mmCIF file of C-alpha atoms in Angstrom:
data_model
loop_
_atom_site.group_PDB
_atom_site.id
_atom_site.type_symbol
_atom_site.label_atom_id
_atom_site.label_comp_id
_atom_site.label_asym_id
_atom_site.label_seq_id
_atom_site.Cartn_x
_atom_site.Cartn_y
_atom_site.Cartn_z
ATOM 1 C CA UNK A 125 126.484 16.262 34.003
ATOM 2 C CA UNK A 126 124.621 16.964 36.385
ATOM 3 C CA UNK A 127 121.233 16.701 36.712
ATOM 4 C CA UNK A 128 118.546 16.902 39.272
ATOM 5 C CA UNK A 129 114.663 14.961 39.863
ATOM 6 C CA UNK A 130 111.877 15.473 42.037
ATOM 7 C CA UNK A 131 110.289 13.421 43.745
ATOM 8 C CA UNK A 132 107.044 13.449 46.101
ATOM 9 C CA UNK A 133 103.462 12.617 46.709
ATOM 10 C CA UNK A 134 101.070 14.863 43.884
ATOM 11 C CA UNK A 135 98.324 15.440 46.120
ATOM 12 C CA UNK A 136 98.918 16.239 49.632
ATOM 13 C CA UNK A 137 95.896 17.371 52.453
ATOM 14 C CA UNK A 138 95.121 20.736 53.345
ATOM 15 C CA UNK A 139 97.226 21.652 56.536
ATOM 16 C CA UNK A 140 99.345 18.722 56.318
ATOM 17 C CA UNK A 141 102.901 18.410 55.197
ATOM 18 C CA UNK A 142 103.720 18.457 51.991
ATOM 19 C CA UNK A 143 107.528 16.162 51.403
ATOM 20 C CA UNK A 144 109.674 16.530 48.789
ATOM 21 C CA UNK A 145 113.064 15.245 47.464
ATOM 22 C CA UNK A 146 115.550 15.771 45.155
ATOM 23 C CA UNK A 147 118.004 13.433 43.945
ATOM 24 C CA UNK A 148 121.406 14.960 42.441
ATOM 25 C CA UNK A 149 122.966 12.816 39.763
ATOM 26 C CA UNK A 150 126.628 13.477 38.519
ATOM 27 C CA UNK A 151 127.495 15.984 41.498
ATOM 28 C CA UNK A 152 127.948 15.022 45.082
ATOM 29 C CA UNK A 153 126.134 17.795 46.930
ATOM 30 C CA UNK A 154 128.814 17.685 50.047
ATOM 31 C CA UNK A 155 131.616 18.207 47.521
ATOM 32 C CA UNK A 156 133.755 21.461 48.582
ATOM 33 C CA UNK A 157 132.791 23.672 46.340
ATOM 34 C CA UNK A 158 130.271 26.315 47.652
ATOM 35 C CA UNK A 159 126.549 24.856 45.880
ATOM 36 C CA UNK A 160 123.076 26.592 46.742
ATOM 37 C CA UNK A 161 120.673 23.302 46.051
ATOM 38 C CA UNK A 162 117.577 25.234 45.783
ATOM 39 C CA UNK A 163 113.614 24.905 45.411
ATOM 40 C CA UNK A 164 111.735 27.002 43.887
ATOM 41 C CA UNK A 165 107.602 26.946 42.902
ATOM 42 C CA UNK A 166 105.238 27.862 40.313
ATOM 43 C CA UNK A 167 101.699 28.111 40.322
ATOM 44 C CA UNK A 168 100.020 27.331 37.407
ATOM 45 C CA UNK A 169 99.947 30.219 34.851
ATOM 46 C CA UNK A 170 102.205 32.374 37.164
ATOM 47 C CA UNK A 171 105.661 33.343 38.049
ATOM 48 C CA UNK A 172 108.545 31.599 39.850
ATOM 49 C CA UNK A 173 109.224 31.625 43.602
ATOM 50 C CA UNK A 174 112.130 31.013 45.899
ATOM 51 C CA UNK A 175 111.608 28.835 48.558
ATOM 52 C CA UNK A 176 114.896 28.189 49.696
ATOM 53 C CA UNK A 177 118.469 26.336 49.999
ATOM 54 C CA UNK A 178 120.727 24.120 51.981
ATOM 55 C CA UNK A 179 124.379 25.035 51.616
ATOM 56 C CA UNK A 180 127.292 23.829 53.212
ATOM 57 C CA UNK A 181 127.364 22.244 55.932
ATOM 58 C CA UNK A 182 123.360 21.597 56.316
ATOM 59 C CA UNK A 183 123.214 25.841 56.444
ATOM 60 C CA UNK A 184 120.225 26.729 54.869
ATOM 61 C CA UNK A 185 118.369 30.082 54.106
ATOM 62 C CA UNK A 186 114.743 30.036 53.391
ATOM 63 C CA UNK A 187 112.326 32.908 52.139
ATOM 64 C CA UNK A 188 110.485 35.041 54.409
ATOM 65 C CA UNK A 189 107.339 34.957 53.131
ATOM 66 C CA UNK A 190 107.677 30.953 53.836
ATOM 67 C CA UNK A 191 110.270 30.631 56.698
ATOM 68 C CA UNK A 192 108.241 29.403 59.482
ATOM 69 C CA UNK A 193 106.212 26.589 57.739
ATOM 70 C CA UNK A 194 109.631 25.030 55.809
ATOM 71 C CA UNK A 195 112.489 22.910 56.572
ATOM 72 C CA UNK A 196 114.500 21.854 53.625
ATOM 73 C CA UNK A 197 117.666 19.237 54.999
ATOM 74 C CA UNK A 198 120.347 17.003 53.221
ATOM 75 C CA UNK A 199 120.959 13.127 53.395
ATOM 76 C CA UNK A 200 124.714 12.998 52.254
ATOM 77 C CA UNK A 201 124.710 9.049 51.879
ATOM 78 C CA UNK A 202 122.065 8.773 49.024
ATOM 79 C CA UNK A 203 122.361 12.442 47.389
ATOM 80 C CA UNK A 204 119.657 13.983 48.202
ATOM 81 C CA UNK A 205 118.539 16.942 49.631
ATOM 82 C CA UNK A 206 114.124 17.200 50.967
ATOM 83 C CA UNK A 207 111.660 20.071 50.494
ATOM 84 C CA UNK A 208 108.852 20.289 54.388
ATOM 85 C CA UNK A 209 106.245 22.568 53.743
ATOM 86 C CA UNK A 210 104.040 22.470 56.715
ATOM 87 C CA UNK A 211 100.765 23.446 57.090
ATOM 88 C CA UNK A 212 99.801 23.877 53.752
ATOM 89 C CA UNK A 213 96.296 24.845 52.240
ATOM 90 C CA UNK A 214 95.277 25.701 48.265
ATOM 91 C CA UNK A 215 97.808 28.498 48.677
ATOM 92 C CA UNK A 216 100.669 26.569 48.168
ATOM 93 C CA UNK A 217 99.863 24.070 44.402
ATOM 94 C CA UNK A 218 102.245 24.706 41.941
ATOM 95 C CA UNK A 219 104.952 22.780 40.551
ATOM 96 C CA UNK A 220 107.499 22.786 42.798
ATOM 97 C CA UNK A 221 111.408 22.930 41.495
ATOM 98 C CA UNK A 222 115.032 22.265 42.743
ATOM 99 C CA UNK A 223 117.877 23.196 41.490
ATOM 100 C CA UNK A 224 121.496 24.521 42.058
ATOM 101 C CA UNK A 225 123.136 27.981 42.289
ATOM 102 C CA UNK A 226 126.653 27.665 41.940
ATOM 103 C CA UNK A 227 127.262 30.331 43.275
ATOM 104 C CA UNK A 228 125.796 32.948 46.092
ATOM 105 C CA UNK A 229 124.791 35.224 43.632
ATOM 106 C CA UNK A 230 125.036 33.123 40.159
ATOM 107 C CA UNK A 231 121.835 31.668 38.225
ATOM 108 C CA UNK A 232 120.074 28.616 38.972
ATOM 109 C CA UNK A 233 121.478 25.898 36.577
ATOM 110 C CA UNK A 234 120.214 23.393 36.193
ATOM 111 C CA UNK A 235 117.154 22.314 37.542
ATOM 112 C CA UNK A 236 115.616 19.369 37.667
ATOM 113 C CA UNK A 237 111.852 18.901 35.786
ATOM 114 C CA UNK A 238 110.025 19.971 37.811
ATOM 115 C CA UNK A 239 106.640 18.116 40.019
ATOM 116 C CA UNK A 240 103.258 19.168 40.732
ATOM 117 C CA UNK A 241 101.961 19.043 44.085
ATOM 118 C CA UNK A 242 97.767 19.894 44.942
ATOM 119 C CA UNK A 243 96.600 20.496 47.862
ATOM 120 C CA UNK A 244 93.744 19.153 48.347
ATOM 121 C CA UNK A 245 91.208 16.986 50.286
ATOM 122 C CA UNK B 197 112.110 41.788 48.767
ATOM 123 C CA UNK B 198 113.701 43.890 45.944
ATOM 124 C CA UNK B 199 110.457 43.851 43.297
ATOM 125 C CA UNK B 200 111.077 42.829 39.623
ATOM 126 C CA UNK B 201 109.118 44.499 36.814
ATOM 127 C CA UNK B 202 109.695 43.340 33.291
ATOM 128 C CA UNK B 203 108.212 44.987 30.107
ATOM 129 C CA UNK B 204 106.138 44.457 27.765
ATOM 130 C CA UNK B 205 104.238 41.118 30.036
ATOM 131 C CA UNK B 206 103.963 39.575 26.195
ATOM 132 C CA UNK B 207 104.766 40.565 22.891
ATOM 133 C CA UNK B 208 104.200 39.418 19.008
ATOM 134 C CA UNK B 209 106.692 38.754 17.135
ATOM 135 C CA UNK B 210 107.907 36.871 13.675
ATOM 136 C CA UNK B 211 111.037 35.022 12.800
ATOM 137 C CA UNK B 212 113.838 36.867 12.026
ATOM 138 C CA UNK B 213 112.610 39.909 14.303
ATOM 139 C CA UNK B 214 114.725 41.398 16.767
ATOM 140 C CA UNK B 215 112.754 41.335 20.028
ATOM 141 C CA UNK B 216 114.034 43.637 23.369
ATOM 142 C CA UNK B 217 112.949 42.830 26.822
ATOM 143 C CA UNK B 218 113.821 44.898 29.798
ATOM 144 C CA UNK B 219 114.073 44.253 33.392
ATOM 145 C CA UNK B 220 113.716 46.764 35.971
ATOM 146 C CA UNK B 221 114.851 46.021 39.915
ATOM 147 C CA UNK B 222 113.119 48.247 42.890
ATOM 148 C CA UNK B 223 116.815 49.106 43.798
ATOM 149 C CA UNK B 224 120.704 48.893 42.736
ATOM 150 C CA UNK B 225 121.358 45.237 42.114
ATOM 151 C CA UNK B 226 124.855 46.106 40.925
ATOM 152 C CA UNK B 227 125.184 43.477 37.364
ATOM 153 C CA UNK B 228 123.485 40.336 40.211
ATOM 154 C CA UNK B 229 120.695 40.031 36.935
ATOM 155 C CA UNK B 230 120.251 36.616 35.619
ATOM 156 C CA UNK B 231 117.764 35.503 32.505
ATOM 157 C CA UNK B 232 115.796 32.365 32.325
ATOM 158 C CA UNK B 233 113.489 30.754 29.230
ATOM 159 C CA UNK B 234 110.967 28.717 29.867
ATOM 160 C CA UNK B 235 108.547 26.483 27.735
ATOM 161 C CA UNK B 236 105.477 25.441 28.496
ATOM 162 C CA UNK B 237 105.246 21.794 31.043
ATOM 163 C CA UNK B 238 109.051 22.710 31.468
ATOM 164 C CA UNK B 239 111.726 23.914 33.758
ATOM 165 C CA UNK B 240 113.240 27.313 33.214
ATOM 166 C CA UNK B 241 116.248 27.068 31.824
ATOM 167 C CA UNK B 242 118.838 29.737 32.079
ATOM 168 C CA UNK B 243 120.363 31.999 29.498
ATOM 169 C CA UNK B 244 122.023 34.681 30.760
ATOM 170 C CA UNK B 245 123.904 35.258 33.721
ATOM 171 C CA UNK B 246 125.777 38.471 35.761
ATOM 172 C CA UNK B 247 122.936 40.690 33.501
ATOM 173 C CA UNK B 248 125.596 39.543 30.476
ATOM 174 C CA UNK B 249 127.364 36.262 30.035
ATOM 175 C CA UNK B 250 125.778 33.803 28.047
ATOM 176 C CA UNK B 251 125.566 30.839 28.993
ATOM 177 C CA UNK B 252 126.993 27.023 28.128
ATOM 178 C CA UNK B 253 125.326 26.433 24.884
ATOM 179 C CA UNK B 254 123.197 28.995 24.673
ATOM 180 C CA UNK B 255 122.856 30.445 20.574
ATOM 181 C CA UNK B 256 125.144 33.671 20.605
ATOM 182 C CA UNK B 257 120.978 35.876 19.447
ATOM 183 C CA UNK B 258 120.280 35.905 22.712
ATOM 184 C CA UNK B 259 122.571 38.886 24.369
ATOM 185 C CA UNK B 260 121.908 40.684 28.087
ATOM 186 C CA UNK B 261 122.681 44.548 29.622
ATOM 187 C CA UNK B 262 123.259 46.694 32.222
ATOM 188 C CA UNK B 263 123.263 47.333 35.567
ATOM 189 C CA UNK B 264 122.320 48.443 38.454
ATOM 190 C CA UNK B 265 117.808 48.645 38.557
ATOM 191 C CA UNK B 266 118.040 48.591 34.400
ATOM 192 C CA UNK B 267 118.877 45.743 32.316
ATOM 193 C CA UNK B 268 117.702 44.352 29.123
ATOM 194 C CA UNK B 269 117.424 40.878 27.348
ATOM 195 C CA UNK B 270 118.293 41.190 23.289
ATOM 196 C CA UNK B 271 116.635 38.206 20.851
ATOM 197 C CA UNK B 272 118.651 39.589 17.439
ATOM 198 C CA UNK B 273 116.422 37.264 14.864
ATOM 199 C CA UNK B 274 114.308 35.503 16.650
ATOM 200 C CA UNK B 275 114.220 31.493 15.559
ATOM 201 C CA UNK B 276 111.082 29.727 15.884
ATOM 202 C CA UNK B 277 112.475 27.116 19.333
ATOM 203 C CA UNK B 278 112.527 31.314 20.661
ATOM 204 C CA UNK B 279 108.203 31.245 21.217
ATOM 205 C CA UNK B 280 108.715 31.498 25.237
ATOM 206 C CA UNK B 281 108.349 33.093 28.352
ATOM 207 C CA UNK B 282 111.343 34.662 29.986
ATOM 208 C CA UNK B 283 111.924 35.213 33.271
ATOM 209 C CA UNK B 284 114.536 37.988 34.912
ATOM 210 C CA UNK B 285 116.052 37.419 38.343
ATOM 211 C CA UNK B 286 118.321 39.295 40.916
ATOM 212 C CA UNK B 287 120.399 37.395 42.729
ATOM 213 C CA UNK B 288 121.742 40.244 44.793
ATOM 214 C CA UNK B 289 119.983 39.345 47.814
ATOM 215 C CA UNK B 290 117.915 36.916 49.962
ATOM 216 C CA UNK B 291 115.400 36.531 48.633
ATOM 217 C CA UNK B 292 115.968 35.765 45.469
ATOM 218 C CA UNK B 293 113.180 37.554 43.199
ATOM 219 C CA UNK B 294 111.764 37.037 39.323
ATOM 220 C CA UNK B 295 110.250 39.621 37.489
ATOM 221 C CA UNK B 296 106.671 37.900 36.559
ATOM 222 C CA UNK B 297 107.775 36.896 33.115
ATOM 223 C CA UNK B 298 107.319 38.231 29.089
ATOM 224 C CA UNK B 299 105.522 35.661 26.742
ATOM 225 C CA UNK B 300 106.866 36.088 22.945
ATOM 226 C CA UNK B 301 104.452 35.050 20.583
ATOM 227 C CA UNK B 302 103.890 34.401 17.172
#
């Protein structure tokens, strides 16, 4: 059973960098199949936004709306992948989820439980 | 980006009701449409993938249909645990985008 768990600071100051890690259990992020290890977010009371994903051999795609500020990377030795979002503002306050997408056009499953990140001084 | 529009934004229903939620894409997405259920404070759960395929473990009262730009999620007989928010998501092109959600209330 594949499980994902987000971790990282719950509060980040404006203009600083948000850093989160997703730890995967029950599957290897470096396995042969093409899986897309993804980050999404959801501001309170609002809808879901795809941030980006990393896949085979460290390739990544990002949402154009965030591309200039986002980096997603993987640490295969720890079976983790990470999100860095620079120059954060209050608009980046949200619950951040990591999730797996089993194929480029498939749905996101499973998801981590989510972690709330508040941007505040 | 492909815009996804759900209707209605919210609905009130009773246990046992048949419920239909629609999702419209701003351009054709073939069958690459997924549906999720989200309860308050929880992560979304995948219900339906590629428009009409029931995800493993999802009750058969859930079904999906459609192709191109118009899609439907149907709950044949609403159960107490089905009161939640439902989202559609297109997987046709990057960036993947979601509808704004439909809240199903008692």
